[in-house]
Amino acid sequence: MKNEGCVFEIKGDGKSRYFSAPAVSGLVDFARFLYENRAGAAGTPLPIRKRIPQAEEISETAWQKIADHKAADFACYFILDIRENQVWVNEDTGAGMALYLFPFTAVMEEAATGTSDLWERLLARFPHARMDGA
C-alpha cells in the first residue's frame, strides 16, 4: 500500500475545511501535531497548515472521493467537529479499518501527557468508542 498519510475534515465556524497530510500516519500523529503546535510565540492559535506538517487544503469533492471510496492510499480519515467536541477516527489499529468516536477535548488532554500510548489510554477511558459494531 502506498501511504499518502491521512485526510481530515475540520468543522468549525459554521463551515468545513478539508485537508490531506502525508506526515500524519494516524490519530497519534494528528493529536501530537495539534497539541505540540497549538500556538505561536505570541500565544495565538496557529492555523492548521502550521500545526500539521505538509497539510494541504483539498476540495470537498476530493475529500468525498477519498473518504467515500476508502482509498487504499490513505492510512486514516478524521472528522473533527470543534463545536460538537467530537473527533471521528477511521483508522486501522491492528484489526482492519474501524470507526471510533472520542471527545476532542479528551484527545487533547491525553496528548498533553504524551502520545506514546495514546490509543490505549483513550480506549481505556472510552471503552465504547468503537462505532462500527465490533
C-alpha positions as YAML, in Angstrom:
chain: A
units: angstrom
residues:
- id: 1
  name: MET
  ca: [0.00, 0.00, 0.00]
- id: 2
  name: LYS
  ca: [1.26, 3.42, -0.89]
- id: 3
  name: ASN
  ca: [0.75, 5.62, 2.19]
- id: 4
  name: GLU
  ca: [-0.41, 9.13, 1.38]
- id: 5
  name: GLY
  ca: [-0.95, 9.85, 5.08]
- id: 6
  name: CYS
  ca: [-4.36, 10.88, 6.34]
- id: 7
  name: VAL
  ca: [-7.19, 13.09, 5.22]
- id: 8
  name: PHE
  ca: [-9.39, 15.07, 7.53]
- id: 9
  name: GLU
  ca: [-12.33, 17.43, 7.69]
- id: 10
  name: ILE
  ca: [-12.38, 20.18, 10.28]
- id: 11
  name: LYS
  ca: [-15.79, 21.62, 11.10]
- id: 12
  name: GLY
  ca: [-15.87, 24.98, 12.83]
- id: 13
  name: ASP
  ca: [-17.28, 28.47, 12.50]
- id: 14
  name: GLY
  ca: [-20.22, 27.10, 10.52]
- id: 15
  name: LYS
  ca: [-18.07, 25.68, 7.71]
- id: 16
  name: SER
  ca: [-15.91, 22.71, 6.88]
- id: 17
  name: ARG
  ca: [-12.36, 22.65, 5.60]
- id: 18
  name: TYR
  ca: [-10.66, 19.57, 4.16]
- id: 19
  name: PHE
  ca: [-7.01, 18.58, 4.29]
- id: 20
  name: SER
  ca: [-4.60, 15.85, 3.36]
- id: 21
  name: ALA
  ca: [-1.36, 15.38, 5.28]
- id: 22
  name: PRO
  ca: [1.27, 12.84, 4.27]
- id: 23
  name: ALA
  ca: [3.14, 13.44, 7.56]
- id: 24
  name: VAL
  ca: [0.15, 12.13, 9.56]
- id: 25
  name: SER
  ca: [0.01, 8.35, 9.77]
- id: 26
  name: GLY
  ca: [-2.78, 8.12, 12.35]
- id: 27
  name: LEU
  ca: [-4.56, 9.61, 15.34]
- id: 28
  name: VAL
  ca: [-1.34, 9.66, 17.37]
- id: 29
  name: ASP
  ca: [0.40, 11.95, 14.87]
- id: 30
  name: PHE
  ca: [-2.72, 14.07, 14.40]
- id: 31
  name: ALA
  ca: [-3.12, 14.67, 18.15]
- id: 32
  name: ARG
  ca: [0.60, 15.21, 18.69]
- id: 33
  name: PHE
  ca: [0.90, 17.82, 15.94]
- id: 34
  name: LEU
  ca: [-2.25, 19.64, 17.08]
- id: 35
  name: TYR
  ca: [-1.08, 19.69, 20.69]
- id: 36
  name: GLU
  ca: [2.61, 20.48, 20.19]
- id: 37
  name: ASN
  ca: [1.98, 23.20, 17.60]
- id: 38
  name: ARG
  ca: [-1.15, 24.74, 19.12]
- id: 39
  name: ALA
  ca: [0.14, 28.30, 19.50]
- id: 40
  name: GLY
  ca: [2.77, 30.62, 18.14]
- id: 41
  name: ALA
  ca: [5.29, 32.65, 20.14]
- id: 42
  name: ALA
  ca: [2.67, 35.28, 20.96]
- id: 43
  name: GLY
  ca: [0.31, 32.60, 22.31]
- id: 44
  name: THR
  ca: [-2.16, 32.91, 19.46]
- id: 45
  name: PRO
  ca: [-3.54, 29.70, 17.89]
- id: 46
  name: LEU
  ca: [-1.77, 28.59, 14.75]
- id: 47
  name: PRO
  ca: [-3.68, 27.70, 11.58]
- id: 48
  name: ILE
  ca: [-3.90, 24.01, 10.67]
- id: 49
  name: ARG
  ca: [-1.27, 24.31, 7.94]
- id: 50
  name: LYS
  ca: [1.24, 25.48, 10.55]
- id: 51
  name: ARG
  ca: [0.19, 22.88, 13.14]
- id: 52
  name: ILE
  ca: [0.38, 19.83, 10.90]
- id: 53
  name: PRO
  ca: [3.44, 19.36, 8.67]
- id: 54
  name: GLN
  ca: [2.70, 19.05, 4.95]
- id: 55
  name: ALA
  ca: [-1.04, 19.70, 5.47]
- id: 56
  name: GLU
  ca: [-2.63, 20.80, 2.22]
- id: 57
  name: GLU
  ca: [-6.15, 22.05, 1.89]
- id: 58
  name: ILE
  ca: [-8.18, 19.97, -0.57]
- id: 59
  name: SER
  ca: [-11.62, 20.48, -2.07]
- id: 60
  name: GLU
  ca: [-14.77, 18.98, -0.59]
- id: 61
  name: THR
  ca: [-15.12, 16.93, -3.78]
- id: 62
  name: ALA
  ca: [-11.62, 15.49, -3.35]
- id: 63
  name: TRP
  ca: [-12.34, 14.71, 0.33]
- id: 64
  name: GLN
  ca: [-15.58, 12.93, -0.54]
- id: 65
  name: LYS
  ca: [-13.95, 10.93, -3.29]
- id: 66
  name: ILE
  ca: [-11.19, 9.77, -0.93]
- id: 67
  name: ALA
  ca: [-13.37, 9.18, 2.15]
- id: 68
  name: ASP
  ca: [-16.36, 7.62, 0.38]
- id: 69
  name: HIS
  ca: [-14.26, 5.15, -1.56]
- id: 70
  name: LYS
  ca: [-11.88, 4.42, 1.34]
- id: 71
  name: ALA
  ca: [-8.95, 4.96, -0.97]
- id: 72
  name: ALA
  ca: [-6.27, 2.42, -0.07]
- id: 73
  name: ASP
  ca: [-3.56, 5.06, -0.45]
- id: 74
  name: PHE
  ca: [-4.61, 6.75, 2.80]
- id: 75
  name: ALA
  ca: [-3.97, 5.32, 6.26]
- id: 76
  name: CYS
  ca: [-6.79, 7.12, 8.06]
- id: 77
  name: TYR
  ca: [-9.68, 9.54, 7.89]
- id: 78
  name: PHE
  ca: [-10.78, 12.02, 10.55]
- id: 79
  name: ILE
  ca: [-13.66, 14.38, 11.08]
- id: 80
  name: LEU
  ca: [-13.01, 16.95, 13.77]
- id: 81
  name: ASP
  ca: [-16.16, 18.81, 14.80]
- id: 82
  name: ILE
  ca: [-14.97, 21.58, 17.09]
- id: 83
  name: ARG
  ca: [-18.41, 22.85, 18.07]
- id: 84
  name: GLU
  ca: [-19.69, 19.36, 18.95]
- id: 85
  name: ASN
  ca: [-16.38, 18.41, 20.65]
- id: 86
  name: GLN
  ca: [-16.10, 15.25, 18.57]
- id: 87
  name: VAL
  ca: [-13.37, 13.58, 16.60]
- id: 88
  name: TRP
  ca: [-14.40, 10.69, 14.37]
- id: 89
  name: VAL
  ca: [-11.47, 8.42, 13.54]
- id: 90
  name: ASN
  ca: [-11.45, 5.78, 10.83]
- id: 91
  name: GLU
  ca: [-8.12, 4.02, 11.22]
- id: 92
  name: ASP
  ca: [-6.58, 0.54, 11.21]
- id: 93
  name: THR
  ca: [-5.36, -0.03, 14.77]
- id: 94
  name: GLY
  ca: [-4.32, -3.60, 14.04]
- id: 95
  name: ALA
  ca: [-7.51, -5.44, 13.10]
- id: 96
  name: GLY
  ca: [-8.52, -3.60, 9.93]
- id: 97
  name: MET
  ca: [-10.18, -0.24, 9.47]
- id: 98
  name: ALA
  ca: [-12.55, 0.69, 12.29]
- id: 99
  name: LEU
  ca: [-14.56, 3.78, 13.20]
- id: 100
  name: TYR
  ca: [-14.12, 5.43, 16.60]
- id: 101
  name: LEU
  ca: [-15.65, 8.49, 18.25]
- id: 102
  name: PHE
  ca: [-13.89, 10.43, 21.00]
- id: 103
  name: PRO
  ca: [-14.46, 13.79, 22.67]
- id: 104
  name: PHE
  ca: [-11.90, 16.09, 21.10]
- id: 105
  name: THR
  ca: [-11.01, 17.69, 24.44]
- id: 106
  name: ALA
  ca: [-10.21, 14.23, 25.82]
- id: 107
  name: VAL
  ca: [-7.90, 13.52, 22.89]
- id: 108
  name: MET
  ca: [-6.06, 16.78, 23.57]
- id: 109
  name: GLU
  ca: [-5.93, 16.07, 27.33]
- id: 110
  name: GLU
  ca: [-4.35, 12.69, 26.63]
- id: 111
  name: ALA
  ca: [-1.96, 14.20, 24.08]
- id: 112
  name: ALA
  ca: [-0.80, 16.62, 26.78]
- id: 113
  name: THR
  ca: [0.56, 13.67, 28.76]
- id: 114
  name: GLY
  ca: [2.32, 12.21, 25.72]
- id: 115
  name: THR
  ca: [1.25, 10.22, 22.69]
- id: 116
  name: SER
  ca: [3.29, 7.03, 23.00]
- id: 117
  name: ASP
  ca: [0.29, 5.04, 24.30]
- id: 118
  name: LEU
  ca: [-2.49, 7.41, 23.25]
- id: 119
  name: TRP
  ca: [-4.75, 4.71, 21.76]
- id: 120
  name: GLU
  ca: [-4.53, 2.53, 24.86]
- id: 121
  name: ARG
  ca: [-5.37, 5.43, 27.18]
- id: 122
  name: LEU
  ca: [-8.27, 6.63, 25.04]
- id: 123
  name: LEU
  ca: [-9.77, 3.15, 24.73]
- id: 124
  name: ALA
  ca: [-9.40, 2.57, 28.47]
- id: 125
  name: ARG
  ca: [-11.15, 5.86, 29.13]
- id: 126
  name: PHE
  ca: [-13.81, 5.33, 26.43]
- id: 127
  name: PRO
  ca: [-14.29, 1.56, 26.04]
- id: 128
  name: HIS
  ca: [-17.33, 2.01, 23.79]
- id: 129
  name: ALA
  ca: [-15.64, 4.42, 21.39]
- id: 130
  name: ARG
  ca: [-15.66, 1.92, 18.53]
- id: 131
  name: MET
  ca: [-18.72, 2.75, 16.43]
- id: 132
  name: ASP
  ca: [-18.74, 0.09, 13.70]
- id: 133
  name: GLY
  ca: [-20.35, -2.65, 15.77]
- id: 134
  name: ALA
  ca: [-17.26, -4.74, 16.52]
...
